[in-house]
mmCIF file of C-alpha atoms and ligand atoms in Angstrom:
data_model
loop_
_atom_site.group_PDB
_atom_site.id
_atom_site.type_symbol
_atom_site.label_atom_id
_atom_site.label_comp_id
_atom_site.label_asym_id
_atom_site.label_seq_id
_atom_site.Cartn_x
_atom_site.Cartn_y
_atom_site.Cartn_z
ATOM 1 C CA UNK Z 24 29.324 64.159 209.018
ATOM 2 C CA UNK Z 25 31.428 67.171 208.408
ATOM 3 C CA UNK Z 26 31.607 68.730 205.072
ATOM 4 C CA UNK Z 27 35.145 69.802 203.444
ATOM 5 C CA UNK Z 28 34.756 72.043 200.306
ATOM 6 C CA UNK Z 29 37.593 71.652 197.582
ATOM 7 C CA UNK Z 30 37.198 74.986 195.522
ATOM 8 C CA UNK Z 31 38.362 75.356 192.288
ATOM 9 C CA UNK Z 32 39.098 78.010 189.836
ATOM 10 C CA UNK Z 33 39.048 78.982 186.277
ATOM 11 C CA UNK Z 34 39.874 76.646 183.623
ATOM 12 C CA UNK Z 35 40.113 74.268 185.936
ATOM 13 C CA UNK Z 36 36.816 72.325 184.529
ATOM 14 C CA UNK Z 37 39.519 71.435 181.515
ATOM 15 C CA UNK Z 38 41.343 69.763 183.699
ATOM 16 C CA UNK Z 39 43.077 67.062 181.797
ATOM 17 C CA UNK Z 40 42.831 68.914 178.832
ATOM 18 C CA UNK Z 41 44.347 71.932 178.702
ATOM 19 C CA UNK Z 42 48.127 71.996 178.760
ATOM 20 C CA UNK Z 43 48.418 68.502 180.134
ATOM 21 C CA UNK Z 44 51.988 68.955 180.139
ATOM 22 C CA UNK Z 45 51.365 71.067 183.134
ATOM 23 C CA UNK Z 46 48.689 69.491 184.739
ATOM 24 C CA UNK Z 47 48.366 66.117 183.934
ATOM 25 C CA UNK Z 48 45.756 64.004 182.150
ATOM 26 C CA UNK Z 49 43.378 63.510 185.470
ATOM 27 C CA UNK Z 50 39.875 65.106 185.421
ATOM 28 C CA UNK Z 51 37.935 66.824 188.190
ATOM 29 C CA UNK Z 52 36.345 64.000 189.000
ATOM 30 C CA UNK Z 53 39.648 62.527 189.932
ATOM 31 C CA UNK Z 54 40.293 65.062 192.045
ATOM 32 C CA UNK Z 55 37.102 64.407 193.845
ATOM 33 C CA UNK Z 56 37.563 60.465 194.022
ATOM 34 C CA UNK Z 57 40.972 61.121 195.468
ATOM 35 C CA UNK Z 58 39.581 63.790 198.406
ATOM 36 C CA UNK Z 59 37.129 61.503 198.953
ATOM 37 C CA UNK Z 60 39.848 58.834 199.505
ATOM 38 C CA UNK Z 61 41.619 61.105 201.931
ATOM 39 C CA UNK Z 62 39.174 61.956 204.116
ATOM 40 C CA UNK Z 63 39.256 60.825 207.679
ATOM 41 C CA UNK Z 64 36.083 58.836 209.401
ATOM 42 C CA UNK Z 65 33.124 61.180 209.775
ATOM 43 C CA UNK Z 66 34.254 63.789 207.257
ATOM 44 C CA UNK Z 67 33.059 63.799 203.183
ATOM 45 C CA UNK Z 68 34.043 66.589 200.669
ATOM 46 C CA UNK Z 69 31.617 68.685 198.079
ATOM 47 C CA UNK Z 70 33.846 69.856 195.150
ATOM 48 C CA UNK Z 71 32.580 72.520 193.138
ATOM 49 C CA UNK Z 72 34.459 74.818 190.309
ATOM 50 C CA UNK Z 73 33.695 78.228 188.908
ATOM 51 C CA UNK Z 74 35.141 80.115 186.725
ATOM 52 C CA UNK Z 75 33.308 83.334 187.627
ATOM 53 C CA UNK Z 76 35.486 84.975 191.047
ATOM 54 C CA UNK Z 77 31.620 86.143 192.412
ATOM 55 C CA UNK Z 78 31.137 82.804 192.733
ATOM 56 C CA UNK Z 79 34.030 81.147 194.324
ATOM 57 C CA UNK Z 80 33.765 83.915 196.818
ATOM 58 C CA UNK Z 81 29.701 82.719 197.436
ATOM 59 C CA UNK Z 82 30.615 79.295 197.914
ATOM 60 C CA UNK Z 83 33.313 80.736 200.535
ATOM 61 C CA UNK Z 84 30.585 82.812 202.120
ATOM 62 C CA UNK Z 85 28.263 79.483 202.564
ATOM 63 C CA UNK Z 86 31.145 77.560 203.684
ATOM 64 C CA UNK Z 87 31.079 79.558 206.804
ATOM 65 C CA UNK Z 88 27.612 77.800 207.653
ATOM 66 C CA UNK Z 89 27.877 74.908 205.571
ATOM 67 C CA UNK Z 90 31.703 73.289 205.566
ATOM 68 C CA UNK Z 91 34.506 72.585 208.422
ATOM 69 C CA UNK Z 92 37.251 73.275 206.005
ATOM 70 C CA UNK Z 93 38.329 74.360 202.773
ATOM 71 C CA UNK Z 94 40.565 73.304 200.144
ATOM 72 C CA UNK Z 95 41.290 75.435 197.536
ATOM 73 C CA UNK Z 96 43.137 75.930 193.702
ATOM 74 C CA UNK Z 97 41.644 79.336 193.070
ATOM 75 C CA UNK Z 98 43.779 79.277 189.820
ATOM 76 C CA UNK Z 99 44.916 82.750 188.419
ATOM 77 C CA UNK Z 100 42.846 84.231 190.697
ATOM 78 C CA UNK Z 101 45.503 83.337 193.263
ATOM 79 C CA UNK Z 102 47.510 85.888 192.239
ATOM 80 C CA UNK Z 103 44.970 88.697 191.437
ATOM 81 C CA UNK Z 104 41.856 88.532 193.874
ATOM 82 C CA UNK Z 105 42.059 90.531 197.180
ATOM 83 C CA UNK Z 106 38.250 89.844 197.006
ATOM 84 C CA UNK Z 107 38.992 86.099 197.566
ATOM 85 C CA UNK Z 108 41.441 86.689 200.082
ATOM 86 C CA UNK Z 109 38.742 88.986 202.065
ATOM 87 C CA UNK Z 110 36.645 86.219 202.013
ATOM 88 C CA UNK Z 111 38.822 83.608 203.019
ATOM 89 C CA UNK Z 112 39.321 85.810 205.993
ATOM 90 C CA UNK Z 113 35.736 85.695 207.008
ATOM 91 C CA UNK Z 114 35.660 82.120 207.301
ATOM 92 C CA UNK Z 115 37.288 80.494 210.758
ATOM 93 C CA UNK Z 116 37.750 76.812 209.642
ATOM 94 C CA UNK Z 117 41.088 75.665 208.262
ATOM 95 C CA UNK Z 118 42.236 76.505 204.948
ATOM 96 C CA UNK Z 119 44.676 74.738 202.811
ATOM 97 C CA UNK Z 120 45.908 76.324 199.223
ATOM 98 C CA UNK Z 121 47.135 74.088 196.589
ATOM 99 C CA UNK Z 122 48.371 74.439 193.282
ATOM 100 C CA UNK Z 123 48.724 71.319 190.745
ATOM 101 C CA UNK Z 124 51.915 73.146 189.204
ATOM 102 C CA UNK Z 125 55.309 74.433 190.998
ATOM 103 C CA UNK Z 126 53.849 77.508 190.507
ATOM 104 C CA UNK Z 127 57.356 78.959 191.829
ATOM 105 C CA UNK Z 128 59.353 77.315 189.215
ATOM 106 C CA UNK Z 129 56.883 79.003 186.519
ATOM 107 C CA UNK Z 130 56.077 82.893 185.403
ATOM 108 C CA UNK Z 131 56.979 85.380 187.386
ATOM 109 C CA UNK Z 132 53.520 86.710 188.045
ATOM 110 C CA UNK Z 133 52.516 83.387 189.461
ATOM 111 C CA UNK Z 134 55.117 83.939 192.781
ATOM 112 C CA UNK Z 135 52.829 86.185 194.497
ATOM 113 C CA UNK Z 136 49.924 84.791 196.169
ATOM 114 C CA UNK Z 137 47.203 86.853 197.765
ATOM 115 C CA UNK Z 138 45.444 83.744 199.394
ATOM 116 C CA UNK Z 139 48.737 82.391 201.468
ATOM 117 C CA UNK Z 140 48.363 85.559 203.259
ATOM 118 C CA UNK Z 141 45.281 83.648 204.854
ATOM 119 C CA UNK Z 142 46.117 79.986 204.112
ATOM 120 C CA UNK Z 143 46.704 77.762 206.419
ATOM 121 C CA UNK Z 144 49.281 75.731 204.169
ATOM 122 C CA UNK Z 145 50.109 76.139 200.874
ATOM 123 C CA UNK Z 146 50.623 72.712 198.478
ATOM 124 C CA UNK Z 147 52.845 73.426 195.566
ATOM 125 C CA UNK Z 148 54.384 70.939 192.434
ATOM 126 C CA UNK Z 149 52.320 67.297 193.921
ATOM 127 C CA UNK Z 150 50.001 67.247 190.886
ATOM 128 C CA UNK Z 151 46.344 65.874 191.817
ATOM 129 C CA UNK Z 152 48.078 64.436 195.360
ATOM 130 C CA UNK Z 153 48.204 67.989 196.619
ATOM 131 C CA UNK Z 154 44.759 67.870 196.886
ATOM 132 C CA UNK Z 155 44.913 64.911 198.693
ATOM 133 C CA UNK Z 156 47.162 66.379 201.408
ATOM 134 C CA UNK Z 157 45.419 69.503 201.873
ATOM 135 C CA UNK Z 158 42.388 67.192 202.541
ATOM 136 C CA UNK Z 159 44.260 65.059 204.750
ATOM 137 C CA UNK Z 160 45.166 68.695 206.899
ATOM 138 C CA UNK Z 161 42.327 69.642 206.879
ATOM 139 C CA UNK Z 162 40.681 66.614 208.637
ATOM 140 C CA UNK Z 163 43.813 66.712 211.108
ATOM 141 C CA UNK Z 164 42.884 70.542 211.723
ATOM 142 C CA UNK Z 165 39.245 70.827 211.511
HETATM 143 C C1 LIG B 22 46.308 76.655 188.187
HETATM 144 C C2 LIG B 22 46.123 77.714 187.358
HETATM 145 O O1 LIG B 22 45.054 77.766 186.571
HETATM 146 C C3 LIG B 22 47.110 78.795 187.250
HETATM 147 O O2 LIG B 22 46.521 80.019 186.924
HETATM 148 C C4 LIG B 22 47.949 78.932 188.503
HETATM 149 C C5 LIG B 22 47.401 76.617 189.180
HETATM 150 C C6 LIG B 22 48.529 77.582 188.893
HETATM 151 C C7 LIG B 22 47.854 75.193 189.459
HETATM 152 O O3 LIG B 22 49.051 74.881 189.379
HETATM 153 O O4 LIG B 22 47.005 74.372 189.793
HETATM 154 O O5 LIG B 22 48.979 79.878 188.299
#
């Protein structure tokens, strides 16, 4: 069985609480149900969330031994961490980047994206589905 890891961000453990508006009234444990649901025969998915950037950027390092593929909503950290990035570049699997919002249609700040420098595609505006899809790649890639 190979292991995908969905990643997830800061504040994203409020998910389907915070600003619903924006990201919809689905849970984290959605998001998991509907990876899950995606997967392709012989693959499974561990989903984890942090909202501490040390972290996220363990879980990439383990991914490296422990995962065939990652899908990721880093959150804001998309648009800050160059740590993230780094280690997104020291794993070989595919990566897939996805974002709940249309983060493009939003702020300014949230344009730029350090992690599509490495990503392998970037998933934009689908609410929870994104997720889906980037799992979907991933199998397809992986
Ligand atoms: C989630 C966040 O928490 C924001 O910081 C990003 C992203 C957008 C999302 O759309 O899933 O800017």
């Amino acid at each position: 069985m190979k292991t995908i890891y969905i990643l997830n961000g800061p504040n994203l453990n409020l998910l389907g609480k915070r600003q619903p508006e924006i990201y919809g009234y689905e849970t984290l444990e959605d998001v998991e149900k509907l990876c899950r649901a995606a997967c392709a025969e012989g693959f499974d998915v561990k989903l984890m969330q942090s909202n501490h950037e040390g972290q996220l950027i363990d879980w990439i390092h383990e991914a490296r031994e422990a995962a065939c593929g990652i899908v990721m909503n880093p959150g804001a950290f998309t648009h800050t961490s160059i740590a993230i990035l780094d280690a997104l570049n020291a794993f070989e699997g595919p990566v897939m980047e996805v974002h709940i919002s249309q983060v493009h249609k939003r702020e300014s700040f949230r344009h730029h994206s350090y992690v599509s420098m490495r990503a392998d595609g970037v998933i934009a505006g689908l609410g929870l589905e994104g997720y889906a899809a980037g799992t979907r790649r991933v199998c397809q890639l992986a």
